Coordinates of C-alpha atoms in Angstrom, one line a residue:
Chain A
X1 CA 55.4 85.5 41.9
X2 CA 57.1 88.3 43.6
X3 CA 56.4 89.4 46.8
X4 CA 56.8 92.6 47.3
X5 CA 56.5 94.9 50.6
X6 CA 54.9 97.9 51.6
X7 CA 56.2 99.4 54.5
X8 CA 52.0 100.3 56.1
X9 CA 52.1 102.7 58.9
X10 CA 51.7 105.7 57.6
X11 CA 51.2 107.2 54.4
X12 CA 50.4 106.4 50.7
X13 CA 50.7 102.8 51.1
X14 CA 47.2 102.2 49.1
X15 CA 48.6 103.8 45.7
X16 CA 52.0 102.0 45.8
X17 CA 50.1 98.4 46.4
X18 CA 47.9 99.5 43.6
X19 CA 51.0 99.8 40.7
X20 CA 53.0 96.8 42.4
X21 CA 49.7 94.6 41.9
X22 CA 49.1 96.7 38.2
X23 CA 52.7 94.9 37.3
X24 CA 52.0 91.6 38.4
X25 CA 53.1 91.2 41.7
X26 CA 52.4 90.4 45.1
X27 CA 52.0 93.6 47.4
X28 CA 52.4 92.7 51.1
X29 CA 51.2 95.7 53.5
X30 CA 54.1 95.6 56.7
X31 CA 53.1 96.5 59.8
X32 CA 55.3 94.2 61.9
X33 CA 58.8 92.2 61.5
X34 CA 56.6 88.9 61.0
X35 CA 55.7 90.4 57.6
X36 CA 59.1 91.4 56.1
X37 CA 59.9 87.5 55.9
X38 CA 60.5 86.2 52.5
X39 CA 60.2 89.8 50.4
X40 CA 61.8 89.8 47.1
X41 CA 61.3 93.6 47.7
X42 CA 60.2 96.7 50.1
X43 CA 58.8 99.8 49.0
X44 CA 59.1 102.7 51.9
X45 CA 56.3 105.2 50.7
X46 CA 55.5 108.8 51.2
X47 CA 54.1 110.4 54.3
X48 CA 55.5 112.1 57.2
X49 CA 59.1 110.9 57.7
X50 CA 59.3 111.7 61.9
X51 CA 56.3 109.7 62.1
X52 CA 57.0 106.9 60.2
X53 CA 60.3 107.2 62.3
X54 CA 58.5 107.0 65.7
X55 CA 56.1 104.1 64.8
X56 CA 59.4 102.1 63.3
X57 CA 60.8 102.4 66.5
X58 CA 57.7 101.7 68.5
X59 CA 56.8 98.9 66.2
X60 CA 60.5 97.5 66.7
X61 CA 61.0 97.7 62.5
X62 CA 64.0 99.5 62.7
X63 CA 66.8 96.7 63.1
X64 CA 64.5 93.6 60.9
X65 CA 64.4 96.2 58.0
X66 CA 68.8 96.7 58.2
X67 CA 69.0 93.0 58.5
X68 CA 67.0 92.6 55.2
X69 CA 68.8 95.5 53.2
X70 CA 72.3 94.1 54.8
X71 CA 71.0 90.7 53.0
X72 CA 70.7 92.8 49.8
X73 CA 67.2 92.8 49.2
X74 CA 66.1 95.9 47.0
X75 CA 64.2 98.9 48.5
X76 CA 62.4 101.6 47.1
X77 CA 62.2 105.0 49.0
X78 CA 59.6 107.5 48.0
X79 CA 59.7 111.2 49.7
X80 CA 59.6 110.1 53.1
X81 CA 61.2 106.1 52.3
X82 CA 64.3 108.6 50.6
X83 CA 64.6 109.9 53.4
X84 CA 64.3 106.7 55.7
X85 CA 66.9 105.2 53.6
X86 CA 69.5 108.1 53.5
X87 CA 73.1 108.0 55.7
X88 CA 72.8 111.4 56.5
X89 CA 70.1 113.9 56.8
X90 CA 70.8 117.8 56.9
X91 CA 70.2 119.2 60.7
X92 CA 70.0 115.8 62.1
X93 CA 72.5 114.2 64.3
X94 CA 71.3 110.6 63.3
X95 CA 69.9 109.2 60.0
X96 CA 66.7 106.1 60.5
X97 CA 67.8 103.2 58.4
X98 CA 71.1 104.9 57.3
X99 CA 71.5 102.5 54.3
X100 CA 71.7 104.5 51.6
X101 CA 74.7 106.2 50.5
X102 CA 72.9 109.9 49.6
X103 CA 72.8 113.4 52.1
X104 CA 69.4 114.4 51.8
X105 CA 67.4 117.7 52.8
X106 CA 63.9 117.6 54.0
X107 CA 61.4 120.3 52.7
X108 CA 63.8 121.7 50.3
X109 CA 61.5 122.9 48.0
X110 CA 59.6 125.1 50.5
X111 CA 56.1 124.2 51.9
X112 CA 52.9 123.1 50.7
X113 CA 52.0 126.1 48.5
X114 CA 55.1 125.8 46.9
X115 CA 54.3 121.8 46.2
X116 CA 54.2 121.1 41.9
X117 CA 54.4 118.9 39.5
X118 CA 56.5 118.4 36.3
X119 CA 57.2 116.2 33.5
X120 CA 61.0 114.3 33.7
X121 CA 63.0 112.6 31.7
X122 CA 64.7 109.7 33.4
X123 CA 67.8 108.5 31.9
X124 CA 66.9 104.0 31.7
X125 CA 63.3 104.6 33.1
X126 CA 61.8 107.0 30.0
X127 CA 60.7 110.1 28.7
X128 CA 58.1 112.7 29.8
X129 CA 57.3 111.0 33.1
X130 CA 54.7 113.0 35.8
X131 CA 56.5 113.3 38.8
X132 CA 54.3 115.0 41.9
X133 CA 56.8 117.1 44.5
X134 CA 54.7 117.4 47.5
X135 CA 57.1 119.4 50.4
X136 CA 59.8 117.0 48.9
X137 CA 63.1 116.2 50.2
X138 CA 66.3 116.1 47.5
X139 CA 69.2 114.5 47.7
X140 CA 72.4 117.0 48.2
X141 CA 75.2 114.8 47.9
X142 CA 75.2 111.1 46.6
X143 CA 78.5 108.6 47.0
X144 CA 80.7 107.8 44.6
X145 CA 78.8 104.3 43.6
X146 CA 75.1 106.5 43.1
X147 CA 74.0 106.9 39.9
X148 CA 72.1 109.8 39.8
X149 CA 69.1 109.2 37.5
X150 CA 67.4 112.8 37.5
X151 CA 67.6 116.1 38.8
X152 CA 65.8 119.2 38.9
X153 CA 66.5 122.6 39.0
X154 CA 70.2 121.2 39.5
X155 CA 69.2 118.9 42.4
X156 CA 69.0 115.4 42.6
X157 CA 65.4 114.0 42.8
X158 CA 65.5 110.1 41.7
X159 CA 69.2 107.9 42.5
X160 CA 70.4 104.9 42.7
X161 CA 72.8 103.1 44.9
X162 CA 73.0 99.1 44.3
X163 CA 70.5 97.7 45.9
X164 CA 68.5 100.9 47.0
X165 CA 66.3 103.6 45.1
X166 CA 65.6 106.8 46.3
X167 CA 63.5 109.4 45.3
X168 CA 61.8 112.8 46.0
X169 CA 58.5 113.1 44.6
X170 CA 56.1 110.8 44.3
X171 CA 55.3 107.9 41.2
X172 CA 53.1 106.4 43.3
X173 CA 50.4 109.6 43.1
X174 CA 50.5 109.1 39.0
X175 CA 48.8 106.2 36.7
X176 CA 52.6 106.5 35.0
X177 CA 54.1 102.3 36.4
X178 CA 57.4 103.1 35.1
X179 CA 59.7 104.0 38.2
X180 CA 57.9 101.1 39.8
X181 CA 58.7 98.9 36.6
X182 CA 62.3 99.6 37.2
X183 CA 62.2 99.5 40.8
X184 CA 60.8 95.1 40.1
X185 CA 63.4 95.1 37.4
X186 CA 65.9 95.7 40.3
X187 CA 64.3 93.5 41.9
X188 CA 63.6 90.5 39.7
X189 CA 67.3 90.4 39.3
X190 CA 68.3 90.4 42.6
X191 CA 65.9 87.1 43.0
X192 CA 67.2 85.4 39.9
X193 CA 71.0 85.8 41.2
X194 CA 69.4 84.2 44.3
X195 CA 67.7 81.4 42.5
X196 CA 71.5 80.7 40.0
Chain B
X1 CA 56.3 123.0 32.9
X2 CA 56.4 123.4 36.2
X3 CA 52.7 123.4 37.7
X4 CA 51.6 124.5 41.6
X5 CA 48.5 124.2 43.5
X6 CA 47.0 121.2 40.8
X7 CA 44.8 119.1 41.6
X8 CA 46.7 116.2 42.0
X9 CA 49.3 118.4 44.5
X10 CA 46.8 119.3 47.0
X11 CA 45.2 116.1 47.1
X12 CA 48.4 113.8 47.2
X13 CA 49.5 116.3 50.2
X14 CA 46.4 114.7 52.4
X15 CA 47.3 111.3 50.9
X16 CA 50.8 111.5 52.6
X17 CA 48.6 112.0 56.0
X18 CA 46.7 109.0 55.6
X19 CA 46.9 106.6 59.0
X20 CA 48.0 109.4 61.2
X21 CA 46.7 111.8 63.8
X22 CA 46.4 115.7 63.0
X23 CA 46.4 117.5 66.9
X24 CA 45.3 121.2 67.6
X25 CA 47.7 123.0 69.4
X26 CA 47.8 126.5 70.7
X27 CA 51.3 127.5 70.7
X28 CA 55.0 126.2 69.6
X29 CA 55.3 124.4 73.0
X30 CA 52.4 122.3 72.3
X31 CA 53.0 121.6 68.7
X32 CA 56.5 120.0 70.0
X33 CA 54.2 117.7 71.9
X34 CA 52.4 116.6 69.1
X35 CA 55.3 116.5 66.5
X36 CA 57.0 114.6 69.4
X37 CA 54.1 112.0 69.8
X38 CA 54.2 111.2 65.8
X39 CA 51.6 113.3 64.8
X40 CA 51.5 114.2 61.0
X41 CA 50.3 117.3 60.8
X42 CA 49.5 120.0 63.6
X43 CA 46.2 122.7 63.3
X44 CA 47.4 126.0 65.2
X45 CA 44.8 127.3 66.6
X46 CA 44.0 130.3 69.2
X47 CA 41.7 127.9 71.4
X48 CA 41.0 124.3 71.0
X49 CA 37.0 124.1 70.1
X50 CA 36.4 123.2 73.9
X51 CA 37.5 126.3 74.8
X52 CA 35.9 128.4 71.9
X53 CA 32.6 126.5 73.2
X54 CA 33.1 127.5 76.5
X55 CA 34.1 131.2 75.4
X56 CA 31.1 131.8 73.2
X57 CA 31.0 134.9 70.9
X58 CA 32.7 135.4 67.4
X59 CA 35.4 132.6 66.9
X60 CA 37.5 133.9 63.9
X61 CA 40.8 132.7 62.4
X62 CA 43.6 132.8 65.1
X63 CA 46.6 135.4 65.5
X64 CA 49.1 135.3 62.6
X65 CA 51.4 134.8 65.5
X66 CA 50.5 131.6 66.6
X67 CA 50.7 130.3 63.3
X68 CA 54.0 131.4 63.2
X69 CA 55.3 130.4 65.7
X70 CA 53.8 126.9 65.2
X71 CA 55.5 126.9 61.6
X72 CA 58.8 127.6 63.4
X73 CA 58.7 125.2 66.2
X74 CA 58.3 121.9 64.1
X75 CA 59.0 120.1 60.7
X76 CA 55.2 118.6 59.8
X77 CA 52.9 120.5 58.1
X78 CA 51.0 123.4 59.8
X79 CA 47.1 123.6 59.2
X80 CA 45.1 126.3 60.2
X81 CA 41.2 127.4 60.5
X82 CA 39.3 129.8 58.6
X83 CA 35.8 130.8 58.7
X84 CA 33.1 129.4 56.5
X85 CA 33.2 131.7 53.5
X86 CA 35.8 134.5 54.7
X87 CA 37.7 134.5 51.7
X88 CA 40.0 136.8 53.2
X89 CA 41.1 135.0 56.0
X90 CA 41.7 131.7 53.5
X91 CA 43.7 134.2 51.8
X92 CA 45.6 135.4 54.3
X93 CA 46.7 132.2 55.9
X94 CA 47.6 131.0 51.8
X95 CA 50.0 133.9 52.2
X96 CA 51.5 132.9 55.8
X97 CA 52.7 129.7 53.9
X98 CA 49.8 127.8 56.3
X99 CA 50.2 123.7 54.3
X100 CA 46.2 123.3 55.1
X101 CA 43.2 125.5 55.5
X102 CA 40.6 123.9 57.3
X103 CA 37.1 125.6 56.4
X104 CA 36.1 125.2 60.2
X105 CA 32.5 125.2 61.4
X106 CA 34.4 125.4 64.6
X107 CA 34.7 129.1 64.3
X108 CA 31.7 131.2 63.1
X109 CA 30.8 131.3 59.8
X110 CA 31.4 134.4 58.1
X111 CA 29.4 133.4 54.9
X112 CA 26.0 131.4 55.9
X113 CA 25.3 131.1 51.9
X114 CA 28.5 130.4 49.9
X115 CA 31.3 128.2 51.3
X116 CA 34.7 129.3 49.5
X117 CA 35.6 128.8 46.3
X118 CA 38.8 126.5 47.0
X119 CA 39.9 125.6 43.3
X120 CA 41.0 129.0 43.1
X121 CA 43.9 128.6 46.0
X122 CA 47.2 127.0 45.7
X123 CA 47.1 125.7 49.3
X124 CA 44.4 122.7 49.9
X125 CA 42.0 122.8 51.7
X126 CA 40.0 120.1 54.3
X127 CA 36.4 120.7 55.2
X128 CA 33.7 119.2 57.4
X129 CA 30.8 117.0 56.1
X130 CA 28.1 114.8 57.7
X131 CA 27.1 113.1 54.9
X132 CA 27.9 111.9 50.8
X133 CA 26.0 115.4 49.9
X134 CA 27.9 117.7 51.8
X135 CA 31.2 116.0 51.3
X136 CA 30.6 116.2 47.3
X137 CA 29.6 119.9 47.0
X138 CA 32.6 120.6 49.4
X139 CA 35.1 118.4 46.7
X140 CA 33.1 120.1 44.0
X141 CA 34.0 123.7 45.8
X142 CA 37.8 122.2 45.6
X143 CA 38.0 120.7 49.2
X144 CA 41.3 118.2 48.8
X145 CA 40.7 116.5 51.8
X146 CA 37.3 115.5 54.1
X147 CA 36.5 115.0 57.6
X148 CA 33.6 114.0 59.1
X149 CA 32.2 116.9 61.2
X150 CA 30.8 114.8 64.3
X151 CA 30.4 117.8 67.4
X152 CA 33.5 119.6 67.9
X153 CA 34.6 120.0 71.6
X154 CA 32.1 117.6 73.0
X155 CA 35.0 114.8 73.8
X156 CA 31.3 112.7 72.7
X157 CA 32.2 110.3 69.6
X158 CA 28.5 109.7 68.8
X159 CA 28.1 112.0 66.4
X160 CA 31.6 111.7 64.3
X161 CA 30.3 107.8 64.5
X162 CA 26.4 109.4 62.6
X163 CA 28.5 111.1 60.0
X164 CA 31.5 108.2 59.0
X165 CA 28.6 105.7 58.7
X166 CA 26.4 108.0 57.0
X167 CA 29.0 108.8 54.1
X168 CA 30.3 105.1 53.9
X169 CA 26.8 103.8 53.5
X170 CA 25.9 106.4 50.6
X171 CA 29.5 106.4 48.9
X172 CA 28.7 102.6 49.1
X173 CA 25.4 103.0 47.6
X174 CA 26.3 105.0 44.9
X175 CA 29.1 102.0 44.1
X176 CA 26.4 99.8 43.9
X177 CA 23.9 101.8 41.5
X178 CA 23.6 101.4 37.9
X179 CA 24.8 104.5 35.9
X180 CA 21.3 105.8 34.9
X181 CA 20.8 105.9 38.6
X182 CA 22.9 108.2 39.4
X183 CA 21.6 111.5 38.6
X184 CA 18.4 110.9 40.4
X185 CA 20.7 110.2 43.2
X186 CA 22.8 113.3 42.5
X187 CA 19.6 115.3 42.8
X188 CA 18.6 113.3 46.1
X189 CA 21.6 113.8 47.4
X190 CA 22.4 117.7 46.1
X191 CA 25.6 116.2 45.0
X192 CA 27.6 117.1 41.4
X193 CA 26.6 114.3 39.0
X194 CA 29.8 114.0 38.2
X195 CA 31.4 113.3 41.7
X196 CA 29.0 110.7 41.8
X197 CA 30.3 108.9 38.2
X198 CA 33.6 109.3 39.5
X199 CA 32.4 107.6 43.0
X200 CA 31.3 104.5 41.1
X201 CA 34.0 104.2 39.2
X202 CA 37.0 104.0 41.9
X203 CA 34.6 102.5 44.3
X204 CA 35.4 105.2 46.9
X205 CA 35.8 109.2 47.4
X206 CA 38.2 110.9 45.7
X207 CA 39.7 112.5 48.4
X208 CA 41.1 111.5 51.6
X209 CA 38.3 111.6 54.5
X210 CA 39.6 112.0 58.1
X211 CA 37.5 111.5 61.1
X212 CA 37.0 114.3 63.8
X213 CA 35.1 115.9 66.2
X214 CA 34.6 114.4 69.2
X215 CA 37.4 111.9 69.8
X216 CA 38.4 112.0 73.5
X217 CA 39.9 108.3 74.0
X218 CA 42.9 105.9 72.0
X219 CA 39.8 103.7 71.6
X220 CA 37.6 106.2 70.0
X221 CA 40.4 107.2 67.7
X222 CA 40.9 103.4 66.7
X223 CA 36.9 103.1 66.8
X224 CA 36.8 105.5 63.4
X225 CA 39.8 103.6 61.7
X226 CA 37.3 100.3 62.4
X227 CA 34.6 102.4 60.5
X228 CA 36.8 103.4 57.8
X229 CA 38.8 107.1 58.1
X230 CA 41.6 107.3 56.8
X231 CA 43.0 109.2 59.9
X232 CA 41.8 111.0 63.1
X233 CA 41.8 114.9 64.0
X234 CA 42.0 115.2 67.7
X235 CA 41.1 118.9 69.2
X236 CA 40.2 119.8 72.4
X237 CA 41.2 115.5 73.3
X238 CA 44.5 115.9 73.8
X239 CA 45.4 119.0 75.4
X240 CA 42.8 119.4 77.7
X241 CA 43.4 115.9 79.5
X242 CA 46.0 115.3 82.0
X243 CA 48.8 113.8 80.7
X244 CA 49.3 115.3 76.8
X245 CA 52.5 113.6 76.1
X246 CA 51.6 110.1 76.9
X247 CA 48.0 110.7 76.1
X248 CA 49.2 112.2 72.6
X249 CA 51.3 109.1 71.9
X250 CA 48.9 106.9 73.2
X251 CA 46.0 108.1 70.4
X252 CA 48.8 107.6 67.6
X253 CA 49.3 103.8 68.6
X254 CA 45.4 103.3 68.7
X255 CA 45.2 104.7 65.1
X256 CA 47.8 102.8 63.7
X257 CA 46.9 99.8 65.3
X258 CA 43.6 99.8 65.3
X259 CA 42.6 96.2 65.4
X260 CA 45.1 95.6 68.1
X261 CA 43.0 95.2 71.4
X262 CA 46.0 94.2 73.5
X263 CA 48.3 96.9 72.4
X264 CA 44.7 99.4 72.6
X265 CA 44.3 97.7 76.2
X266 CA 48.2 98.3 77.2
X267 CA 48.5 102.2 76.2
X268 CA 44.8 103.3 78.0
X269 CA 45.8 102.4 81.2
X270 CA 46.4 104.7 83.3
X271 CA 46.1 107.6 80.6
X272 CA 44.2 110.0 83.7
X273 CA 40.3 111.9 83.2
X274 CA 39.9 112.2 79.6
X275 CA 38.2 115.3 78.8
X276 CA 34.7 115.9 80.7
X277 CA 32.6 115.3 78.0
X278 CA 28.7 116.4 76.8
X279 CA 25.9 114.7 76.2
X280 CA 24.7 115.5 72.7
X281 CA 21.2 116.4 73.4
X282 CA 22.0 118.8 76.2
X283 CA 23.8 120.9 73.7
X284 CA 20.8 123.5 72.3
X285 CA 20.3 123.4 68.3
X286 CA 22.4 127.2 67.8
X287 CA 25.1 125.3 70.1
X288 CA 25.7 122.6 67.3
X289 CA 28.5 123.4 65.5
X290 CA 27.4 120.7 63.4
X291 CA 24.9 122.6 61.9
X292 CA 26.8 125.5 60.3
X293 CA 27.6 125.2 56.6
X294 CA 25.1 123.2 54.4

């Protein structure tokens, strides 16, 4: 079975274990480097991205999490993960995990009260998919190996770089498994090429 | 079609909070602090409810001003207080751009019948409860996020520790009940029949439910994780000890980690006097701020 991780310090870990168990997997909540060992997979989920930031640091997350991407294990960024994941974040000298290859902007759709919801299309994931912005982040520039899988209102919401998916709003507050499907698609292959 | 202010908007906002620690501050200086220490969301406020205690009088919503400049100094979300009822106020901080309203029985209540309508706003809305009753007809009103009420400004846990248990041991209850039990319960409880179905049927609330009022140590803030919030508000705790900054970060390691004694054991020492805290029954009954809103 396929273990898959939930980084757990803050944030909407509960929902994301409840689709990754929904598709037949294992969910592993991470709260410490001890638990990263032997993921197929780590989902980064929404909360607040500084202090997720502080308690990677304090919980000394930071480096063991690099050292799994660098061994090409999949991640999945929601809201806050995206922004965990990104190389460079607008107004900020420095990015967190820096892995993935996308610029992204926090808050860019405006506060709370300006929070919605729509239904996406998602070219290779489906059609008519619920996808909750909740003072989301999007991704402003993307490198030239991202496929960028949706946008809205001309920005880039949901992207993929290799290994890494990133995305602004968040699956993981709908009954809709089908971002997550793809997200153990990416990784179920990554394991097989392991296992050949 | 693009949709604001659903359901499933304002409630996912307080999901994002879950496991953190939501600070009171007083001005941009403070909120730096918090934002600083890792907390998730700051509530601007004109005085923490120690203060408004100590004051006495008509506690109303705070100075636009200090909610401005709050919203300007840092990058989490901004909550603020309106009075029980004062639609206007609720109204007015919606229109500030405020990411919370917290329906406060910290301030006075301007309405001592009818709490606000809050399915009608696009910004969500937290409210206080001290037990399964109150917490439903508060979700039923449109609250997207609970917290217990416990006594505000005390720096005393013991009450915050009556209402967690209190709604844990009914929501568990109501789990456990057959279906034709419930509306008897619902009547018992002066809850919305059809909270209760929905009770049963994930096996917890639907909503978020923070614990507050009353948390004056790291341990007491780990001490409601143990009892099952799903986050801590600390008011008058933080600012009015003697070291903010340490004693800020100190409170977000304890609620994190709350089953880790060592670490818990490692970031108390030496965190100065705690707030001076009150005994519960020294407080007279119009004192309790407990007891405002139904």
């Amino acid at each position: 079975m396929l273990k898959i991780g939930v980084l757990a310090l803050q944030g909407a870990v509960r929902e994301h274990i409840r689709q990754i168990e929904e598709l037949g997997c294992r969910a592993i909540s991470v709260k410490s480097a001890e638990d990263l060992k032997e993921l197929n997979g780590l989902v980064l989920p929404g909360g607040e991205s500084t202090t997720m930031r502080k308690l990677l640091d304090r919980y000394e997350l930071l480096e063991p999490i690099r050292a799994l991407a660098a061994g090409g294990v999949p991640m999945f960024g929601t809201c806050a993960g995206l922004i965990l994941l990104a190389t460079e974040i607008v107004g900020y000298d420095t990015p967190h995990l820096g892995v993935m290859d996308v610029v992204v902007e926090r808050n860019s759709f405006g506060r709370q009260v300006d929070s919605f919801e729509v239904e996406m299309s998602i070219s290779g994931v489906g059609e008519d998919i619920p996808a909750v912005f909740i003072r989301a982040p999007h991704i402003v520039a993307a490198g030239e190996n991202v496929e960028v899988l949706a946008k809205h209102e001309e920005r880039i919401v949901l992207a993929r770089d290799g290994q890494f998916l990133g995305c602004s709003f968040h699956p993981e507050l709908t009954e809709d498994l089908r971002i997550m499907k793809y997200f153990i698609e990416m990784v179920r292959e990554h394991t097989n090429v392991l296992v050949h | 079609m693009k949709l604001v202010g659903t359901e499933r908007v304002k409630r996912g906002m307080a999901e994002m909070q879950k496991g953190g620690v939501i600070m009171d501050v007083i001005n941009a200086e403070q909120a730096k602090i918090a934002e600083a220490a890792g907390a998730v969301a700051v509530m601007a406020l004109e005085r923490v409810p120690s203060d408004i205690r100590a004051a006495g009088g008509v506690a109303r919503m705070a100075d636009p001003r200090i909610m401005e400049e709050v919203m300007n100094a840092v990058t989490i979300p901004v909550m603020a207080k309106a009075r029980i009822g004062h639609i206007v106020e609720a109204r007015v901080l919606e229109a500030m751009g405020v990411d919370y309203i917290d329906e406060s029985e910290v301030l006075t209540p301007a309405d001592e019948e009818y709490h606000l309508l809050k399915s009608d706003y696009t910004v969500p809305f937290v409210c206080g409860c001290r037990d399964l009753g109150e917490a439903a007809r508060r979700i039923g009103e449109g609250a997207s996020m609970l917290r217990t009420k416990g006594e505000p400004g005390t720096g005393n846990i013991v009450e915050a520790v009556r209402h967690i248990r209190k709604v844990n041991a009914q929501v568990r209850r109501v789990v456990g009940m057959n279906t034709d039990e419930l509306m008897t319960e619902a009547k018992n409880l002066g809850a919305p029949f059809e909270l209760l179905l929905e009770i049963k049927k994930l096996g917890r609330l639907p909503v978020v439910n923070f614990a507050a009022g009353g948390v004056a140590t790291p341990a007491d803030a780990a001490l409601m994780m143990e009892l099952g919030a799903d986050g801590v508000f600390v008011g008058s705790g933080i600012f009015k000890s003697e070291n903010p900054e340490k004693f800020a970060r100190a409170i977000v390691a304890a609620t994190t980690n709350y089953r880790d004694y060592k670490l818990i054991a490692e970031i108390s020492k030496e965190l100065g006097t705690p707030m001076k805290g009150i005994e519960i029954s020294a407080l007279d009954a119009k004192d309790r701020m407990q007891e405002r809103g139904w």
